[in-house]
PDB file of C-alpha atoms in Angstrom:
ATOM      1  CA  MET K   1     -97.793 -39.801 101.105  1.00 62.00           C
ATOM      2  CA  ASN K   2    -100.685 -38.640 103.051  1.00 72.00           C
ATOM      3  CA  ALA K   3    -100.243 -38.981 106.141  1.00 76.00           C
ATOM      4  CA  SER K   4    -103.861 -38.104 106.654  1.00 87.00           C
ATOM      5  CA  ASP K   5    -104.948 -40.712 103.981  1.00 93.00           C
ATOM      6  CA  ARG K   6    -107.598 -43.165 105.013  1.00 95.00           C
ATOM      7  CA  THR K   7    -108.863 -45.025 102.353  1.00 97.00           C
ATOM      8  CA  PRO K   8    -107.292 -46.713  99.110  1.00 97.00           C
ATOM      9  CA  ALA K   9    -108.523 -43.778  97.060  1.00 97.00           C
ATOM     10  CA  ASP K  10    -106.726 -40.890  98.878  1.00 97.00           C
ATOM     11  CA  LEU K  11    -103.361 -43.820  98.135  1.00 98.00           C
ATOM     12  CA  LEU K  12    -104.037 -42.558  94.797  1.00 98.00           C
ATOM     13  CA  ARG K  13    -104.928 -39.358  94.897  1.00 97.00           C
ATOM     14  CA  SER K  14    -101.845 -38.424  96.511  1.00 97.00           C
ATOM     15  CA  ALA K  15     -99.966 -40.630  94.528  1.00 97.00           C
ATOM     16  CA  LEU K  16    -101.374 -38.573  91.772  1.00 97.00           C
ATOM     17  CA  ALA K  17    -100.693 -35.517  93.236  1.00 96.00           C
ATOM     18  CA  ALA K  18     -97.534 -35.828  94.021  1.00 95.00           C
ATOM     19  CA  ASP K  19     -96.171 -37.384  90.518  1.00 97.00           C
ATOM     20  CA  PRO K  20     -97.826 -38.317  88.450  1.00 98.00           C
ATOM     21  CA  ALA K  21     -95.578 -38.873  85.805  1.00 98.00           C
ATOM     22  CA  ARG K  22     -94.519 -41.674  87.362  1.00 97.00           C
ATOM     23  CA  PRO K  23     -94.456 -45.293  86.729  1.00 98.00           C
ATOM     24  CA  LEU K  24     -97.408 -47.674  89.700  1.00 98.00           C
ATOM     25  CA  VAL K  25     -98.088 -50.758  88.141  1.00 98.00           C
ATOM     26  CA  THR K  26     -95.520 -52.675  85.384  1.00 98.00           C
ATOM     27  CA  TYR K  27     -97.681 -55.980  84.491  1.00 98.00           C
ATOM     28  CA  TYR K  28     -96.021 -58.677  83.131  1.00 98.00           C
ATOM     29  CA  ASP K  29     -97.670 -61.983  81.934  1.00 97.00           C
ATOM     30  CA  ASP K  30     -95.193 -64.084  80.884  1.00 96.00           C
ATOM     31  CA  ALA K  31     -97.368 -66.725  79.097  1.00 94.00           C
ATOM     32  CA  THR K  32     -98.246 -64.432  77.117  1.00 92.00           C
ATOM     33  CA  GLY K  33     -95.533 -62.409  76.686  1.00 94.00           C
ATOM     34  CA  GLU K  34     -97.533 -59.144  77.513  1.00 96.00           C
ATOM     35  CA  ARG K  35     -95.588 -55.923  79.423  1.00 97.00           C
ATOM     36  CA  VAL K  36     -98.049 -52.581  80.446  1.00 97.00           C
ATOM     37  CA  GLU K  37     -96.826 -49.874  82.014  1.00 98.00           C
ATOM     38  CA  LEU K  38     -98.775 -47.613  83.431  1.00 98.00           C
ATOM     39  CA  SER K  39     -97.960 -44.286  85.178  1.00 98.00           C
ATOM     40  CA  VAL K  40    -100.023 -42.996  88.094  1.00 98.00           C
ATOM     41  CA  ALA K  41    -102.173 -40.967  85.544  1.00 98.00           C
ATOM     42  CA  THR K  42    -102.523 -43.303  83.397  1.00 98.00           C
ATOM     43  CA  PHE K  43    -103.937 -45.600  87.016  1.00 98.00           C
ATOM     44  CA  ALA K  44    -105.377 -43.111  88.050  1.00 98.00           C
ATOM     45  CA  ASN K  45    -108.444 -42.313  85.475  1.00 98.00           C
ATOM     46  CA  TRP K  46    -108.892 -46.217  84.529  1.00 98.00           C
ATOM     47  CA  VAL K  47    -110.168 -46.521  88.008  1.00 98.00           C
ATOM     48  CA  ALA K  48    -112.055 -43.333  87.525  1.00 98.00           C
ATOM     49  CA  LYS K  49    -113.596 -45.070  84.578  1.00 98.00           C
ATOM     50  CA  THR K  50    -115.062 -47.955  85.771  1.00 98.00           C
ATOM     51  CA  ALA K  51    -116.237 -45.882  89.569  1.00 98.00           C
ATOM     52  CA  ASN K  52    -117.731 -43.994  87.092  1.00 98.00           C
ATOM     53  CA  LEU K  53    -119.212 -47.469  85.518  1.00 98.00           C
ATOM     54  CA  ILE K  54    -120.053 -48.841  89.443  1.00 98.00           C
ATOM     55  CA  GLN K  55    -121.950 -46.460  90.171  1.00 98.00           C
ATOM     56  CA  ASP K  56    -123.899 -45.331  86.741  1.00 97.00           C
ATOM     57  CA  GLY K  57    -123.337 -48.790  84.829  1.00 96.00           C
ATOM     58  CA  LEU K  58    -124.065 -51.678  87.744  1.00 97.00           C
ATOM     59  CA  SER K  59    -125.955 -48.418  89.403  1.00 97.00           C
ATOM     60  CA  ALA K  60    -123.945 -49.661  92.742  1.00 98.00           C
ATOM     61  CA  GLU K  61    -124.353 -48.629  95.992  1.00 97.00           C
ATOM     62  CA  PRO K  62    -121.613 -47.731  99.137  1.00 97.00           C
ATOM     63  CA  GLY K  63    -122.065 -51.410 101.268  1.00 97.00           C
ATOM     64  CA  GLU K  64    -122.676 -53.286  98.099  1.00 98.00           C
ATOM     65  CA  ARG K  65    -120.318 -56.409  97.223  1.00 98.00           C
ATOM     66  CA  VAL K  66    -118.748 -56.540  93.898  1.00 98.00           C
ATOM     67  CA  ALA K  67    -117.339 -60.446  93.874  1.00 98.00           C
ATOM     68  CA  LEU K  68    -114.053 -60.025  91.508  1.00 98.00           C
ATOM     69  CA  LEU K  69    -113.137 -63.930  89.647  1.00 98.00           C
ATOM     70  CA  LEU K  70    -109.430 -62.935  88.493  1.00 98.00           C
ATOM     71  CA  PRO K  71    -106.444 -62.869  89.130  1.00 97.00           C
ATOM     72  CA  ALA K  72    -103.645 -60.693  89.579  1.00 97.00           C
ATOM     73  CA  HIS K  73    -103.291 -58.375  87.415  1.00 98.00           C
ATOM     74  CA  TRP K  74    -103.189 -55.011  86.420  1.00 98.00           C
ATOM     75  CA  GLN K  75    -106.907 -54.648  85.426  1.00 98.00           C
ATOM     76  CA  THR K  76    -107.813 -56.089  88.389  1.00 98.00           C
ATOM     77  CA  ALA K  77    -105.737 -53.345  90.568  1.00 98.00           C
ATOM     78  CA  VAL K  78    -107.652 -51.229  89.612  1.00 98.00           C
ATOM     79  CA  TRP K  79    -111.448 -52.196  90.399  1.00 98.00           C
ATOM     80  CA  LEU K  80    -109.911 -52.953  93.682  1.00 98.00           C
ATOM     81  CA  LEU K  81    -109.011 -48.698  93.508  1.00 98.00           C
ATOM     82  CA  ALA K  82    -111.740 -48.777  91.598  1.00 98.00           C
ATOM     83  CA  CYS K  83    -114.331 -49.933  94.460  1.00 98.00           C
ATOM     84  CA  ALA K  84    -112.498 -48.234  97.225  1.00 98.00           C
ATOM     85  CA  SER K  85    -113.471 -44.745  95.175  1.00 98.00           C
ATOM     86  CA  THR K  86    -117.189 -46.396  95.539  1.00 98.00           C
ATOM     87  CA  GLY K  87    -117.891 -47.336  98.675  1.00 98.00           C
ATOM     88  CA  VAL K  88    -118.056 -50.607  98.002  1.00 98.00           C
ATOM     89  CA  VAL K  89    -116.458 -53.967  99.189  1.00 98.00           C
ATOM     90  CA  ALA K  90    -114.261 -55.966  96.616  1.00 98.00           C
ATOM     91  CA  ASP K  91    -114.753 -59.603  97.870  1.00 98.00           C
ATOM     92  CA  LEU K  92    -111.825 -60.603  96.101  1.00 97.00           C
ATOM     93  CA  GLY K  93    -112.225 -64.299  94.227  1.00 95.00           C
ATOM     94  CA  GLY K  94    -115.446 -63.849  96.469  1.00 95.00           C
ATOM     95  CA  ASP K  95    -118.355 -66.100  96.545  1.00 96.00           C
ATOM     96  CA  PRO K  96    -121.036 -64.293  93.291  1.00 98.00           C
ATOM     97  CA  ALA K  97    -123.787 -65.761  94.686  1.00 97.00           C
ATOM     98  CA  GLY K  98    -123.533 -64.074  97.314  1.00 96.00           C
ATOM     99  CA  ALA K  99    -122.467 -60.976  95.601  1.00 98.00           C
ATOM    100  CA  ASP K 100    -124.668 -58.456  94.547  1.00 98.00           C
ATOM    101  CA  HIS K 101    -122.564 -58.336  91.036  1.00 98.00           C
ATOM    102  CA  VAL K 102    -119.489 -59.963  89.510  1.00 98.00           C
ATOM    103  CA  VAL K 103    -116.902 -59.145  88.049  1.00 98.00           C
ATOM    104  CA  ALA K 104    -114.899 -62.564  86.037  1.00 98.00           C
ATOM    105  CA  GLY K 105    -111.581 -63.726  84.115  1.00 98.00           C
ATOM    106  CA  PRO K 106    -112.363 -65.201  80.606  1.00 97.00           C
ATOM    107  CA  ASP K 107    -111.508 -68.758  82.929  1.00 96.00           C
ATOM    108  CA  ARG K 108    -114.422 -67.992  85.948  1.00 98.00           C
ATOM    109  CA  LEU K 109    -117.443 -67.266  83.043  1.00 98.00           C
ATOM    110  CA  GLU K 110    -119.690 -70.087  83.880  1.00 98.00           C
ATOM    111  CA  GLU K 111    -119.055 -69.367  88.004  1.00 98.00           C
ATOM    112  CA  GLY K 112    -120.166 -65.559  88.508  1.00 98.00           C
ATOM    113  CA  LEU K 113    -123.166 -66.914  86.542  1.00 98.00           C
ATOM    114  CA  ALA K 114    -124.052 -67.451  90.030  1.00 98.00           C
ATOM    115  CA  CYS K 115    -125.041 -64.031  90.679  1.00 98.00           C
ATOM    116  CA  THR K 116    -128.811 -62.613  89.542  1.00 97.00           C
ATOM    117  CA  GLY K 117    -126.496 -59.116  90.082  1.00 98.00           C
ATOM    118  CA  GLY K 118    -125.081 -56.911  87.089  1.00 98.00           C
ATOM    119  CA  ARG K 119    -122.244 -59.333  85.748  1.00 98.00           C
ATOM    120  CA  LEU K 120    -119.864 -57.906  83.834  1.00 98.00           C
ATOM    121  CA  ALA K 121    -116.467 -59.742  82.045  1.00 98.00           C
ATOM    122  CA  LEU K 122    -113.000 -58.973  81.765  1.00 98.00           C
ATOM    123  CA  SER K 123    -111.236 -61.231  78.958  1.00 97.00           C
ATOM    124  CA  LEU K 124    -107.314 -60.231  80.168  1.00 96.00           C
ATOM    125  CA  ALA K 125    -106.253 -60.357  76.484  1.00 93.00           C
ATOM    126  CA  PRO K 126    -103.486 -58.176  75.890  1.00 91.00           C
ATOM    127  CA  LEU K 127    -104.225 -54.548  75.595  1.00 85.00           C
ATOM    128  CA  GLY K 128    -107.235 -54.657  77.176  1.00 88.00           C
ATOM    129  CA  ARG K 129    -108.810 -56.207  74.295  1.00 93.00           C
ATOM    130  CA  ARG K 130    -112.996 -57.147  73.680  1.00 96.00           C
ATOM    131  CA  PHE K 131    -114.136 -60.762  73.682  1.00 97.00           C
ATOM    132  CA  PRO K 132    -115.163 -61.002  69.536  1.00 95.00           C
ATOM    133  CA  ALA K 133    -118.799 -60.615  70.743  1.00 95.00           C
ATOM    134  CA  PRO K 134    -119.773 -60.841  74.668  1.00 94.00           C
ATOM    135  CA  PRO K 135    -120.221 -63.952  76.451  1.00 97.00           C
ATOM    136  CA  ALA K 136    -123.631 -65.244  77.597  1.00 97.00           C
ATOM    137  CA  GLY K 137    -124.917 -63.835  80.762  1.00 98.00           C
ATOM    138  CA  TYR K 138    -122.171 -60.962  80.796  1.00 98.00           C
ATOM    139  CA  ASP K 139    -121.403 -57.529  79.311  1.00 98.00           C
ATOM    140  CA  ASP K 140    -117.819 -57.237  78.321  1.00 98.00           C
ATOM    141  CA  TYR K 141    -115.684 -54.411  80.437  1.00 98.00           C
ATOM    142  CA  ALA K 142    -114.372 -53.432  77.612  1.00 97.00           C
ATOM    143  CA  VAL K 143    -116.819 -52.559  75.550  1.00 97.00           C
ATOM    144  CA  GLU K 144    -118.240 -50.852  78.310  1.00 97.00           C
ATOM    145  CA  VAL K 145    -115.628 -49.172  80.455  1.00 98.00           C
ATOM    146  CA  PRO K 146    -114.381 -46.589  77.899  1.00 97.00           C
ATOM    147  CA  SER K 147    -117.169 -44.190  76.763  1.00 97.00           C
ATOM    148  CA  GLN K 148    -117.519 -43.440  80.432  1.00 98.00           C
ATOM    149  CA  GLY K 149    -116.202 -39.796  82.156  1.00 97.00           C
ATOM    150  CA  ASP K 150    -112.590 -39.705  83.071  1.00 98.00           C
ATOM    151  CA  ARG K 151    -113.408 -38.041  86.022  1.00 97.00           C
ATOM    152  CA  PHE K 152    -115.057 -39.236  88.898  1.00 98.00           C
ATOM    153  CA  ALA K 153    -117.206 -38.039  92.053  1.00 97.00           C
ATOM    154  CA  PRO K 154    -118.454 -40.090  94.471  1.00 97.00           C
ATOM    155  CA  TYR K 155    -122.852 -39.482  94.996  1.00 96.00           C
ATOM    156  CA  VAL K 156    -122.287 -39.853  98.939  1.00 94.00           C
ATOM    157  CA  PRO K 157    -118.586 -39.466  99.684  1.00 95.00           C
ATOM    158  CA  VAL K 158    -116.656 -43.005 100.586  1.00 97.00           C
ATOM    159  CA  ASP K 159    -116.573 -43.800 104.623  1.00 97.00           C
ATOM    160  CA  ALA K 160    -112.632 -44.545 106.059  1.00 98.00           C
ATOM    161  CA  ASP K 161    -114.436 -46.769 108.239  1.00 98.00           C
ATOM    162  CA  ALA K 162    -117.433 -48.859 106.801  1.00 98.00           C
ATOM    163  CA  PRO K 163    -116.080 -52.667 104.408  1.00 97.00           C
ATOM    164  CA  ALA K 164    -113.829 -51.725 101.832  1.00 98.00           C
ATOM    165  CA  LEU K 165    -112.383 -54.807 101.401  1.00 98.00           C
ATOM    166  CA  ALA K 166    -112.994 -59.593 102.275  1.00 97.00           C
ATOM    167  CA  VAL K 167    -109.429 -61.246 101.242  1.00 95.00           C
ATOM    168  CA  PRO K 168    -108.677 -64.407 102.030  1.00 88.00           C
ATOM    169  CA  GLU K 169    -106.427 -64.520 105.026  1.00 75.00           C
ATOM    170  CA  SER K 170    -104.270 -67.874 103.779  1.00 56.00           C
ATOM    171  CA  ALA K 171    -102.470 -68.785 101.360  1.00 44.00           C
ATOM    172  CA  ALA K 172     -99.427 -66.462 101.803  1.00 41.00           C
ATOM    173  CA  GLY K 173     -96.519 -66.863  99.037  1.00 42.00           C
ATOM    174  CA  ARG K 174     -98.398 -68.490  96.621  1.00 49.00           C
ATOM    175  CA  THR K 175     -97.112 -67.554  93.392  1.00 52.00           C
ATOM    176  CA  GLU K 176     -99.829 -67.184  90.163  1.00 58.00           C
ATOM    177  CA  PRO K 177    -100.100 -71.211  89.311  1.00 51.00           C
ATOM    178  CA  THR K 178     -99.242 -71.567  85.431  1.00 44.00           C
ATOM    179  CA  GLU K 179    -102.615 -73.374  84.311  1.00 47.00           C
ATOM    180  CA  PRO K 180    -105.720 -72.476  85.553  1.00 44.00           C
ATOM    181  CA  THR K 181    -107.384 -74.333  88.170  1.00 44.00           C
ATOM    182  CA  GLU K 182    -110.539 -74.527  89.738  1.00 45.00           C
ATOM    183  CA  PRO K 183    -110.860 -72.404  93.420  1.00 43.00           C
ATOM    184  CA  THR K 184    -110.053 -74.059  96.352  1.00 42.00           C
ATOM    185  CA  GLU K 185    -111.555 -73.282  99.618  1.00 47.00           C
ATOM    186  CA  LEU K 186    -109.429 -71.259 102.411  1.00 40.00           C
ATOM    187  CA  THR K 187    -109.198 -70.999 105.451  1.00 46.00           C
ATOM    188  CA  GLU K 188    -110.139 -67.525 106.962  1.00 75.00           C
ATOM    189  CA  LEU K 189    -111.381 -64.714 105.184  1.00 80.00           C
ATOM    190  CA  THR K 190    -110.433 -61.198 106.268  1.00 89.00           C
ATOM    191  CA  GLU K 191    -112.591 -58.197 106.082  1.00 95.00           C
ATOM    192  CA  LEU K 192    -111.046 -55.429 106.256  1.00 97.00           C
ATOM    193  CA  THR K 193    -112.263 -51.662 106.509  1.00 98.00           C
ATOM    194  CA  GLY K 194    -110.483 -48.550 104.216  1.00 98.00           C
ATOM    195  CA  ALA K 195    -109.071 -47.348 107.361  1.00 97.00           C
ATOM    196  CA  GLU K 196    -107.631 -50.963 108.085  1.00 97.00           C
ATOM    197  CA  LEU K 197    -106.296 -51.304 104.660  1.00 98.00           C
ATOM    198  CA  VAL K 198    -104.452 -48.578 104.347  1.00 98.00           C
ATOM    199  CA  GLU K 199    -102.827 -49.046 108.206  1.00 97.00           C
ATOM    200  CA  ARG K 200    -102.098 -52.775 107.256  1.00 97.00           C
ATOM    201  CA  ALA K 201    -100.812 -51.699 104.144  1.00 97.00           C
ATOM    202  CA  ARG K 202     -98.930 -49.292 105.509  1.00 97.00           C
ATOM    203  CA  SER K 203     -97.287 -51.633 107.974  1.00 97.00           C
ATOM    204  CA  ASP K 204     -96.629 -53.825 105.280  1.00 97.00           C
ATOM    205  CA  ALA K 205     -94.339 -51.212 103.538  1.00 98.00           C
ATOM    206  CA  ARG K 206     -92.738 -50.033 106.400  1.00 97.00           C
ATOM    207  CA  ARG K 207     -91.507 -54.269 106.908  1.00 97.00           C
ATOM    208  CA  ARG K 208     -90.784 -54.638 103.491  1.00 97.00           C
ATOM    209  CA  GLY K 209     -88.370 -51.602 103.433  1.00 98.00           C
ATOM    210  CA  LEU K 210     -89.906 -50.115 101.306  1.00 98.00           C
ATOM    211  CA  GLU K 211     -90.460 -45.905 100.823  1.00 97.00           C
ATOM    212  CA  PRO K 212     -90.562 -43.481  97.949  1.00 97.00           C
ATOM    213  CA  GLY K 213     -89.572 -44.700  94.833  1.00 97.00           C
ATOM    214  CA  SER K 214     -88.751 -48.820  96.256  1.00 98.00           C
ATOM    215  CA  ARG K 215     -89.856 -50.564  93.039  1.00 98.00           C
ATOM    216  CA  LEU K 216     -90.844 -53.840  94.159  1.00 98.00           C
ATOM    217  CA  LEU K 217     -91.286 -57.282  92.143  1.00 98.00           C
ATOM    218  CA  SER K 218     -94.393 -59.413  93.183  1.00 98.00           C
ATOM    219  CA  GLY K 219     -95.240 -63.357  91.549  1.00 97.00           C
ATOM    220  CA  LEU K 220     -97.252 -63.804  94.526  1.00 97.00           C
ATOM    221  CA  ALA K 221    -101.061 -64.810  93.899  1.00 95.00           C
ATOM    222  CA  TRP K 222    -103.908 -62.382  93.901  1.00 96.00           C
ATOM    223  CA  ASP K 223    -105.401 -65.072  96.713  1.00 93.00           C
ATOM    224  CA  SER K 224    -104.309 -63.700  99.819  1.00 93.00           C
ATOM    225  CA  TRP K 225    -103.978 -60.605 101.596  1.00 95.00           C
ATOM    226  CA  GLU K 226    -100.222 -60.978 101.692  1.00 95.00           C
ATOM    227  CA  GLY K 227    -100.165 -61.586  97.831  1.00 96.00           C
ATOM    228  CA  VAL K 228    -102.428 -58.234  97.336  1.00 97.00           C
ATOM    229  CA  SER K 229    -100.786 -55.961  99.927  1.00 97.00           C
ATOM    230  CA  ALA K 230     -97.662 -56.693  97.744  1.00 98.00           C
ATOM    231  CA  GLY K 231     -98.522 -56.762  94.891  1.00 98.00           C
ATOM    232  CA  LEU K 232    -100.427 -53.009  94.818  1.00 98.00           C
ATOM    233  CA  TYR K 233    -101.728 -51.622  98.118  1.00 98.00           C
ATOM    234  CA  ALA K 234     -97.901 -51.763 100.082  1.00 98.00           C
ATOM    235  CA  PRO K 235     -96.141 -50.058  96.412  1.00 98.00           C
ATOM    236  CA  LEU K 236     -99.236 -47.532  97.249  1.00 98.00           C
ATOM    237  CA  ALA K 237     -99.077 -47.124 100.776  1.00 98.00           C
ATOM    238  CA  ALA K 238     -94.751 -46.158 100.333  1.00 97.00           C
ATOM    239  CA  GLY K 239     -95.237 -43.956  97.556  1.00 97.00           C
ATOM    240  CA  GLY K 240     -93.213 -46.791  95.581  1.00 98.00           C
ATOM    241  CA  SER K 241     -94.796 -48.712  92.403  1.00 98.00           C
ATOM    242  CA  VAL K 242     -94.598 -52.699  91.755  1.00 98.00           C
ATOM    243  CA  VAL K 243     -93.686 -55.347  88.720  1.00 98.00           C
ATOM    244  CA  LEU K 244     -96.376 -57.078  88.995  1.00 98.00           C
ATOM    245  CA  CYS K 245     -95.877 -60.717  87.269  1.00 98.00           C
ATOM    246  CA  ARG K 246     -98.064 -63.529  86.560  1.00 96.00           C
ATOM    247  CA  HIS K 247     -97.081 -66.918  85.286  1.00 96.00           C
ATOM    248  CA  LEU K 248     -93.488 -65.969  87.130  1.00 95.00           C
ATOM    249  CA  ASP K 249     -92.327 -69.617  87.326  1.00 93.00           C
ATOM    250  CA  ARG K 250     -92.216 -69.501  83.509  1.00 95.00           C
ATOM    251  CA  LEU K 251     -89.338 -67.123  83.182  1.00 95.00           C
ATOM    252  CA  THR K 252     -85.491 -68.871  83.928  1.00 96.00           C
ATOM    253  CA  PRO K 253     -83.203 -66.827  86.231  1.00 96.00           C
ATOM    254  CA  GLU K 254     -81.256 -65.740  83.553  1.00 98.00           C
ATOM    255  CA  ALA K 255     -84.446 -64.031  82.367  1.00 97.00           C
ATOM    256  CA  LEU K 256     -85.455 -63.189  86.078  1.00 97.00           C
ATOM    257  CA  ALA K 257     -82.685 -61.315  86.403  1.00 97.00           C
ATOM    258  CA  ALA K 258     -82.441 -59.441  83.406  1.00 98.00           C
ATOM    259  CA  ARG K 259     -85.715 -58.193  84.618  1.00 98.00           C
ATOM    260  CA  ILE K 260     -84.621 -56.993  87.762  1.00 98.00           C
ATOM    261  CA  GLU K 261     -81.921 -55.331  86.555  1.00 98.00           C
ATOM    262  CA  SER K 262     -84.600 -54.151  83.152  1.00 98.00           C
ATOM    263  CA  GLU K 263     -87.272 -52.823  85.874  1.00 98.00           C
ATOM    264  CA  ARG K 264     -84.705 -51.078  88.753  1.00 98.00           C
ATOM    265  CA  VAL K 265     -86.446 -53.671  91.466  1.00 98.00           C
ATOM    266  CA  THR K 266     -84.815 -52.762  94.496  1.00 98.00           C
ATOM    267  CA  HIS K 267     -87.022 -55.108  96.240  1.00 98.00           C
ATOM    268  CA  ARG K 268     -88.894 -58.752  95.359  1.00 97.00           C
ATOM    269  CA  ALA K 269     -91.841 -60.814  96.935  1.00 95.00           C
ATOM    270  CA  ASP K 270     -92.400 -64.118  95.588  1.00 76.00           C
ATOM    271  CA  ALA K 271     -92.001 -67.471  96.450  1.00 60.00           C
ATOM    272  CA  SER K 272     -87.949 -68.237  95.582  1.00 47.00           C
TER     273      SER K 272
END
């Protein structure tokens, strides 16, 4: 990867320049049987559309906070990189009452209504399907995003030294819960600039032994830096890819072994 990259958006641009056709995120939900594979180019297209939605649809400005009430999911990964592209702070699991905007999954819609700004709902259904009708108080992301542009340029250049991500520091090593759970109070919140995030991701990639072409399987929940680093940032920083698994604990050992073989997994990050 490019040593001069200083933001997560820079990392994605370098990945796109290096090999747009290679897989970047392969997502499994073992509660529904869903499998989605996104190449670097496809993922980057989703990011561009979502960044345009943030900038023009939400009218969000650099420095504003977007509470992401979302689990480990390929669309959450898209939102994290889209926030980084626009200069807004992605507050993963953050307090919607203190955020400028909120993006909520189906299990946290009521909680998200505490946000007085823009609200978008994600169904998290297979194939990115829309809700039958937009939830009360929300616009449906799946309705709003397709019409957005395929190219994105921020109105203001993103400052690599400005806050980019807020994420709980604790709860490392937890897997995605089998059933939805109530939000838990975590002890410490880490806020990282874009440059700090990239440096942490590179450090984690080195610690895990990741390199270009590595395939990291992660079943960790995204309620901590450890989880979101393993499930997105470290593989991206290394020039590798991630096999992101939600509800991984529903797999039998035999099925997990078959997935590791079929997906050519080289590294693992789960609690087993």
